[in-house]
Amino acid sequence: HCILMRWMPGEHPEKYTSSLLLDMAIIQAKMHELGAAFAKTGDYECGFVDNRLIGKGLLRHVDMAKITNPVIKDFLGKVERFAVDLPVGLPTGFNHLDYDHANVLAVGDKVSAVLDFDDVSVTPIAICLGYTLWDILATSKSFEQVKEYLKYYSYVRSLSKDELAVLKDVMLFRNYIVACIQIGFWGEDNENVLRCVALEKEIEHFK
């Protein structure tokens, strides 16, 4: 994408509008369908598809000896204890895993390019979708936009009950990933970490 990006029209959108949510959701749903179809061909080498979300491994980014804020210590304790086994049989495929407003270009409210395929892996599709939903919530601070995105997504690809049920856990896991990386690079006292602490409480009430 680094080679082609300079020739693509558009800019990174600063916020999610209804029109952008619609376009992004339809594109992601189509990408998920294509990724799932290709994964079924077997024309690739794929390792073990891990259905576990384990928080403890995220702490490799963090020097716990440097953490002094009790709120952050408590937050990281939750990260360490977080462990979720996703249901067996969730639809899987090749997924982008970083599809959000920072990794698309748009002209107006229409996506002109999808960028940054570095993280593409075979995973449950719900993980890729949940990561996107986290960014929508983190950017817009609105569960209404999260629900709106899911509605648009379902125009193209229906979600199973199991997929819908795991989205909250996936969003929490993404929140922990972002927080640990932020702490690892910039320390505990930055606004992005505090935003993740606040988001955790909001995500826990997601239905």
C-alpha positions as protocol buffer text, in pm:
chain_id: "A"
residue {
  index: 1
  type: HIS
  ca { x: 0 y: 0 z: 0 }
}
residue {
  index: 2
  type: CYS
  ca { x: 296 y: 235 z: 56 }
}
residue {
  index: 3
  type: ILE
  ca { x: 373 y: 219 z: -317 }
}
residue {
  index: 4
  type: LEU
  ca { x: 18 y: 292 z: -434 }
}
residue {
  index: 5
  type: MET
  ca { x: -104 y: 525 z: -161 }
}
residue {
  index: 6
  type: ARG
  ca { x: 50 y: 840 z: -313 }
}
residue {
  index: 7
  type: TRP
  ca { x: -162 y: 793 z: -628 }
}
residue {
  index: 8
  type: MET
  ca { x: -490 y: 728 z: -449 }
}
residue {
  index: 9
  type: PRO
  ca { x: -733 y: 1017 z: -408 }
}
residue {
  index: 10
  type: GLY
  ca { x: -877 y: 1113 z: -72 }
}
residue {
  index: 11
  type: GLU
  ca { x: -770 y: 1175 z: 284 }
}
residue {
  index: 12
  type: HIS
  ca { x: -795 y: 998 z: 618 }
}
residue {
  index: 13
  type: PRO
  ca { x: -1139 y: 1087 z: 755 }
}
residue {
  index: 14
  type: GLU
  ca { x: -1128 y: 1264 z: 1090 }
}
residue {
  index: 15
  type: LYS
  ca { x: -1463 y: 1133 z: 1211 }
}
residue {
  index: 16
  type: TYR
  ca { x: -1727 y: 874 z: 1135 }
}
residue {
  index: 17
  type: THR
  ca { x: -2036 y: 1006 z: 960 }
}
residue {
  index: 18
  type: SER
  ca { x: -2342 y: 795 z: 880 }
}
residue {
  index: 19
  type: SER
  ca { x: -2248 y: 788 z: 512 }
}
residue {
  index: 20
  type: LEU
  ca { x: -1891 y: 683 z: 588 }
}
residue {
  index: 21
  type: LEU
  ca { x: -2013 y: 414 z: 829 }
}
residue {
  index: 22
  type: LEU
  ca { x: -2237 y: 277 z: 556 }
}
residue {
  index: 23
  type: ASP
  ca { x: -1960 y: 263 z: 298 }
}
residue {
  index: 24
  type: MET
  ca { x: -1700 y: 120 z: 535 }
}
residue {
  index: 25
  type: ALA
  ca { x: -1941 y: -143 z: 669 }
}
residue {
  index: 26
  type: ILE
  ca { x: -2038 y: -266 z: 324 }
}
residue {
  index: 27
  type: ILE
  ca { x: -1674 y: -282 z: 214 }
}
residue {
  index: 28
  type: GLN
  ca { x: -1568 y: -469 z: 528 }
}
residue {
  index: 29
  type: ALA
  ca { x: -1853 y: -718 z: 497 }
}
residue {
  index: 30
  type: LYS
  ca { x: -1755 y: -787 z: 136 }
}
residue {
  index: 31
  type: MET
  ca { x: -1389 y: -824 z: 238 }
}
residue {
  index: 32
  type: HIS
  ca { x: -1495 y: -1073 z: 505 }
}
residue {
  index: 33
  type: GLU
  ca { x: -1697 y: -1277 z: 257 }
}
residue {
  index: 34
  type: LEU
  ca { x: -1406 y: -1283 z: 10 }
}
residue {
  index: 35
  type: GLY
  ca { x: -1155 y: -1367 z: 285 }
}
residue {
  index: 36
  type: ALA
  ca { x: -1371 y: -1654 z: 409 }
}
residue {
  index: 37
  type: ALA
  ca { x: -1417 y: -1790 z: 57 }
}
residue {
  index: 38
  type: PHE
  ca { x: -1045 y: -1783 z: -14 }
}
residue {
  index: 39
  type: ALA
  ca { x: -966 y: -1949 z: 319 }
}
residue {
  index: 40
  type: LYS
  ca { x: -1184 y: -2242 z: 213 }
}
residue {
  index: 41
  type: THR
  ca { x: -978 y: -2303 z: -103 }
}
residue {
  index: 42
  type: GLY
  ca { x: -674 y: -2418 z: 92 }
}
residue {
  index: 43
  type: ASP
  ca { x: -444 y: -2247 z: -161 }
}
residue {
  index: 44
  type: TYR
  ca { x: -217 y: -2110 z: 111 }
}
residue {
  index: 45
  type: GLU
  ca { x: -17 y: -2213 z: 415 }
}
residue {
  index: 46
  type: CYS
  ca { x: -196 y: -2130 z: 735 }
}
residue {
  index: 47
  type: GLY
  ca { x: -93 y: -2199 z: 1090 }
}
residue {
  index: 48
  type: PHE
  ca { x: -319 y: -2274 z: 1384 }
}
residue {
  index: 49
  type: VAL
  ca { x: -624 y: -2049 z: 1407 }
}
residue {
  index: 50
  type: ASP
  ca { x: -623 y: -1937 z: 1770 }
}
residue {
  index: 51
  type: ASN
  ca { x: -972 y: -1894 z: 1918 }
}
residue {
  index: 52
  type: ARG
  ca { x: -841 y: -1758 z: 2248 }
}
residue {
  index: 53
  type: LEU
  ca { x: -812 y: -1399 z: 2362 }
}
residue {
  index: 54
  type: ILE
  ca { x: -542 y: -1393 z: 2630 }
}
residue {
  index: 55
  type: GLY
  ca { x: -459 y: -1065 z: 2802 }
}
residue {
  index: 56
  type: LYS
  ca { x: -148 y: -1177 z: 2989 }
}
residue {
  index: 57
  type: GLY
  ca { x: 66 y: -1187 z: 2676 }
}
residue {
  index: 58
  type: LEU
  ca { x: -9 y: -819 z: 2610 }
}
residue {
  index: 59
  type: LEU
  ca { x: 189 y: -722 z: 2918 }
}
residue {
  index: 60
  type: ARG
  ca { x: 512 y: -796 z: 2733 }
}
residue {
  index: 61
  type: HIS
  ca { x: 482 y: -437 z: 2611 }
}
residue {
  index: 62
  type: VAL
  ca { x: 471 y: -301 z: 2968 }
}
residue {
  index: 63
  type: ASP
  ca { x: 744 y: -253 z: 3229 }
}
residue {
  index: 64
  type: MET
  ca { x: 533 y: -311 z: 3539 }
}
residue {
  index: 65
  type: ALA
  ca { x: 810 y: -177 z: 3763 }
}
residue {
  index: 66
  type: LYS
  ca { x: 752 y: 169 z: 3616 }
}
residue {
  index: 67
  type: ILE
  ca { x: 376 y: 174 z: 3678 }
}
residue {
  index: 68
  type: THR
  ca { x: 292 y: 400 z: 3974 }
}
residue {
  index: 69
  type: ASN
  ca { x: -66 y: 511 z: 3906 }
}
residue {
  index: 70
  type: PRO
  ca { x: -300 y: 284 z: 4110 }
}
residue {
  index: 71
  type: VAL
  ca { x: -575 y: 322 z: 3850 }
}
residue {
  index: 72
  type: ILE
  ca { x: -343 y: 198 z: 3576 }
}
residue {
  index: 73
  type: LYS
  ca { x: -217 y: -84 z: 3801 }
}
residue {
  index: 74
  type: ASP
  ca { x: -575 y: -199 z: 3858 }
}
residue {
  index: 75
  type: PHE
  ca { x: -646 y: -174 z: 3485 }
}
residue {
  index: 76
  type: LEU
  ca { x: -340 y: -384 z: 3399 }
}
residue {
  index: 77
  type: GLY
  ca { x: -447 y: -639 z: 3659 }
}
residue {
  index: 78
  type: LYS
  ca { x: -768 y: -683 z: 3460 }
}
residue {
  index: 79
  type: VAL
  ca { x: -561 y: -720 z: 3144 }
}
residue {
  index: 80
  type: GLU
  ca { x: -357 y: -997 z: 3305 }
}
residue {
  index: 81
  type: ARG
  ca { x: -669 y: -1184 z: 3419 }
}
residue {
  index: 82
  type: PHE
  ca { x: -852 y: -1147 z: 3089 }
}
residue {
  index: 83
  type: ALA
  ca { x: -890 y: -1483 z: 2914 }
}
residue {
  index: 84
  type: VAL
  ca { x: -1171 y: -1574 z: 2677 }
}
residue {
  index: 85
  type: ASP
  ca { x: -1219 y: -1888 z: 2470 }
}
residue {
  index: 86
  type: LEU
  ca { x: -1425 y: -1800 z: 2166 }
}
residue {
  index: 87
  type: PRO
  ca { x: -1686 y: -2056 z: 2057 }
}
residue {
  index: 88
  type: VAL
  ca { x: -1566 y: -2334 z: 1831 }
}
residue {
  index: 89
  type: GLY
  ca { x: -1701 y: -2302 z: 1480 }
}
residue {
  index: 90
  type: LEU
  ca { x: -1704 y: -1925 z: 1444 }
}
residue {
  index: 91
  type: PRO
  ca { x: -1677 y: -1828 z: 1075 }
}
residue {
  index: 92
  type: THR
  ca { x: -1312 y: -1768 z: 986 }
}
residue {
  index: 93
  type: GLY
  ca { x: -1122 y: -1621 z: 695 }
}
residue {
  index: 94
  type: PHE
  ca { x: -840 y: -1392 z: 591 }
}
residue {
  index: 95
  type: ASN
  ca { x: -902 y: -1069 z: 781 }
}
residue {
  index: 96
  type: HIS
  ca { x: -750 y: -720 z: 775 }
}
residue {
  index: 97
  type: LEU
  ca { x: -750 y: -681 z: 1158 }
}
residue {
  index: 98
  type: ASP
  ca { x: -683 y: -306 z: 1148 }
}
residue {
  index: 99
  type: TYR
  ca { x: -971 y: -169 z: 943 }
}
residue {
  index: 100
  type: ASP
  ca { x: -1062 y: 172 z: 1080 }
}
residue {
  index: 101
  type: HIS
  ca { x: -1072 y: 542 z: 989 }
}
residue {
  index: 102
  type: ALA
  ca { x: -692 y: 569 z: 1013 }
}
residue {
  index: 103
  type: ASN
  ca { x: -644 y: 295 z: 752 }
}
residue {
  index: 104
  type: VAL
  ca { x: -878 y: 415 z: 481 }
}
residue {
  index: 105
  type: LEU
  ca { x: -872 y: 710 z: 246 }
}
residue {
  index: 106
  type: ALA
  ca { x: -1201 y: 876 z: 161 }
}
residue {
  index: 107
  type: VAL
  ca { x: -1330 y: 1131 z: -85 }
}
residue {
  index: 108
  type: GLY
  ca { x: -1612 y: 1296 z: 100 }
}
residue {
  index: 109
  type: ASP
  ca { x: -1786 y: 1008 z: 274 }
}
residue {
  index: 110
  type: LYS
  ca { x: -1686 y: 744 z: 19 }
}
residue {
  index: 111
  type: VAL
  ca { x: -1390 y: 513 z: 75 }
}
residue {
  index: 112
  type: SER
  ca { x: -1136 y: 546 z: -204 }
}
residue {
  index: 113
  type: ALA
  ca { x: -870 y: 309 z: -67 }
}
residue {
  index: 114
  type: VAL
  ca { x: -811 y: 57 z: 211 }
}
residue {
  index: 115
  type: LEU
  ca { x: -458 y: 67 z: 352 }
}
residue {
  index: 116
  type: ASP
  ca { x: -222 y: -126 z: 579 }
}
residue {
  index: 117
  type: PHE
  ca { x: -266 y: -498 z: 520 }
}
residue {
  index: 118
  type: ASP
  ca { x: 35 y: -584 z: 736 }
}
residue {
  index: 119
  type: ASP
  ca { x: -175 y: -766 z: 998 }
}
residue {
  index: 120
  type: VAL
  ca { x: -377 y: -986 z: 760 }
}
residue {
  index: 121
  type: SER
  ca { x: -427 y: -1327 z: 921 }
}
residue {
  index: 122
  type: VAL
  ca { x: -672 y: -1614 z: 924 }
}
residue {
  index: 123
  type: THR
  ca { x: -889 y: -1551 z: 1230 }
}
residue {
  index: 124
  type: PRO
  ca { x: -1251 y: -1564 z: 1333 }
}
residue {
  index: 125
  type: ILE
  ca { x: -1422 y: -1287 z: 1135 }
}
residue {
  index: 126
  type: ALA
  ca { x: -1576 y: -1149 z: 1455 }
}
residue {
  index: 127
  type: ILE
  ca { x: -1228 y: -1045 z: 1574 }
}
residue {
  index: 128
  type: CYS
  ca { x: -1174 y: -818 z: 1274 }
}
residue {
  index: 129
  type: LEU
  ca { x: -1524 y: -673 z: 1310 }
}
residue {
  index: 130
  type: GLY
  ca { x: -1487 y: -620 z: 1684 }
}
residue {
  index: 131
  type: TYR
  ca { x: -1159 y: -435 z: 1636 }
}
residue {
  index: 132
  type: THR
  ca { x: -1333 y: -198 z: 1393 }
}
residue {
  index: 133
  type: LEU
  ca { x: -1622 y: -144 z: 1634 }
}
residue {
  index: 134
  type: TRP
  ca { x: -1372 y: -52 z: 1906 }
}
residue {
  index: 135
  type: ASP
  ca { x: -1230 y: 225 z: 1690 }
}
residue {
  index: 136
  type: ILE
  ca { x: -1576 y: 357 z: 1610 }
}
residue {
  index: 137
  type: LEU
  ca { x: -1655 y: 375 z: 1980 }
}
residue {
  index: 138
  type: ALA
  ca { x: -1315 y: 524 z: 2070 }
}
residue {
  index: 139
  type: THR
  ca { x: -1344 y: 788 z: 1798 }
}
residue {
  index: 140
  type: SER
  ca { x: -1712 y: 879 z: 1819 }
}
residue {
  index: 141
  type: LYS
  ca { x: -1782 y: 789 z: 2185 }
}
residue {
  index: 142
  type: SER
  ca { x: -2119 y: 667 z: 2061 }
}
residue {
  index: 143
  type: PHE
  ca { x: -2270 y: 321 z: 2089 }
}
residue {
  index: 144
  type: GLU
  ca { x: -2536 y: 445 z: 1848 }
}
residue {
  index: 145
  type: GLN
  ca { x: -2271 y: 462 z: 1576 }
}
residue {
  index: 146
  type: VAL
  ca { x: -2150 y: 114 z: 1670 }
}
residue {
  index: 147
  type: LYS
  ca { x: -2504 y: -20 z: 1631 }
}
residue {
  index: 148
  type: GLU
  ca { x: -2550 y: 176 z: 1311 }
}
residue {
  index: 149
  type: TYR
  ca { x: -2235 y: 15 z: 1166 }
}
residue {
  index: 150
  type: LEU
  ca { x: -2358 y: -332 z: 1260 }
}
residue {
  index: 151
  type: LYS
  ca { x: -2689 y: -262 z: 1088 }
}
residue {
  index: 152
  type: TYR
  ca { x: -2515 y: -157 z: 767 }
}
residue {
  index: 153
  type: TYR
  ca { x: -2274 y: -451 z: 785 }
}
residue {
  index: 154
  type: SER
  ca { x: -2566 y: -694 z: 808 }
}
residue {
  index: 155
  type: TYR
  ca { x: -2700 y: -565 z: 473 }
}
residue {
  index: 156
  type: VAL
  ca { x: -2424 y: -770 z: 311 }
}
residue {
  index: 157
  type: ARG
  ca { x: -2326 y: -1037 z: 565 }
}
residue {
  index: 158
  type: SER
  ca { x: -2547 y: -1177 z: 839 }
}
residue {
  index: 159
  type: LEU
  ca { x: -2391 y: -1232 z: 1180 }
}
residue {
  index: 160
  type: SER
  ca { x: -2457 y: -1549 z: 1377 }
}
residue {
  index: 161
  type: LYS
  ca { x: -2573 y: -1537 z: 1738 }
}
residue {
  index: 162
  type: ASP
  ca { x: -2229 y: -1659 z: 1848 }
}
residue {
  index: 163
  type: GLU
  ca { x: -2057 y: -1381 z: 1654 }
}
residue {
  index: 164
  type: LEU
  ca { x: -2280 y: -1115 z: 1805 }
}
residue {
  index: 165
  type: ALA
  ca { x: -2224 y: -1261 z: 2151 }
}
residue {
  index: 166
  type: VAL
  ca { x: -1843 y: -1234 z: 2134 }
}
residue {
  index: 167
  type: LEU
  ca { x: -1818 y: -876 z: 2006 }
}
residue {
  index: 168
  type: LYS
  ca { x: -1803 y: -723 z: 2353 }
}
residue {
  index: 169
  type: ASP
  ca { x: -1511 y: -947 z: 2455 }
}
residue {
  index: 170
  type: VAL
  ca { x: -1331 y: -872 z: 2129 }
}
residue {
  index: 171
  type: MET
  ca { x: -1375 y: -498 z: 2180 }
}
residue {
  index: 172
  type: LEU
  ca { x: -1239 y: -530 z: 2535 }
}
residue {
  index: 173
  type: PHE
  ca { x: -940 y: -723 z: 2406 }
}
residue {
  index: 174
  type: ARG
  ca { x: -870 y: -458 z: 2143 }
}
residue {
  index: 175
  type: ASN
  ca { x: -892 y: -194 z: 2414 }
}
residue {
  index: 176
  type: TYR
  ca { x: -631 y: -383 z: 2617 }
}
residue {
  index: 177
  type: ILE
  ca { x: -404 y: -421 z: 2313 }
}
residue {
  index: 178
  type: VAL
  ca { x: -410 y: -48 z: 2240 }
}
residue {
  index: 179
  type: ALA
  ca { x: -360 y: 48 z: 2605 }
}
residue {
  index: 180
  type: CYS
  ca { x: -61 y: -183 z: 2653 }
}
residue {
  index: 181
  type: ILE
  ca { x: 108 y: -61 z: 2337 }
}
residue {
  index: 182
  type: GLN
  ca { x: 50 y: 300 z: 2440 }
}
residue {
  index: 183
  type: ILE
  ca { x: 200 y: 236 z: 2785 }
}
residue {
  index: 184
  type: GLY
  ca { x: 492 y: 48 z: 2636 }
}
residue {
  index: 185
  type: PHE
  ca { x: 589 y: 332 z: 2403 }
}
residue {
  index: 186
  type: TRP
  ca { x: 479 y: 645 z: 2587 }
}
residue {
  index: 187
  type: GLY
  ca { x: 431 y: 550 z: 2952 }
}
residue {
  index: 188
  type: GLU
  ca { x: 127 y: 541 z: 3174 }
}
residue {
  index: 189
  type: ASP
  ca { x: 59 y: 915 z: 3184 }
}
residue {
  index: 190
  type: ASN
  ca { x: -82 y: 985 z: 2841 }
}
residue {
  index: 191
  type: GLU
  ca { x: -436 y: 1066 z: 2741 }
}
residue {
  index: 192
  type: ASN
  ca { x: -475 y: 762 z: 2516 }
}
residue {
  index: 193
  type: VAL
  ca { x: -418 y: 526 z: 2807 }
}
residue {
  index: 194
  type: LEU
  ca { x: -666 y: 714 z: 3022 }
}
residue {
  index: 195
  type: ARG
  ca { x: -913 y: 698 z: 2734 }
}
residue {
  index: 196
  type: CYS
  ca { x: -874 y: 319 z: 2726 }
}
residue {
  index: 197
  type: VAL
  ca { x: -939 y: 300 z: 3100 }
}
residue {
  index: 198
  type: ALA
  ca { x: -1260 y: 498 z: 3053 }
}
residue {
  index: 199
  type: LEU
  ca { x: -1361 y: 295 z: 2748 }
}
residue {
  index: 200
  type: GLU
  ca { x: -1330 y: -31 z: 2940 }
}
residue {
  index: 201
  type: LYS
  ca { x: -1625 y: 63 z: 3159 }
}
residue {
  index: 202
  type: GLU
  ca { x: -1832 y: 164 z: 2857 }
}
residue {
  index: 203
  type: ILE
  ca { x: -1755 y: -155 z: 2665 }
}
residue {
  index: 204
  type: GLU
  ca { x: -1852 y: -369 z: 2962 }
}
residue {
  index: 205
  type: HIS
  ca { x: -2206 y: -231 z: 2930 }
}
residue {
  index: 206
  type: PHE
  ca { x: -2228 y: -299 z: 2556 }
}
residue {
  index: 207
  type: LYS
  ca { x: -2525 y: -514 z: 2457 }
}
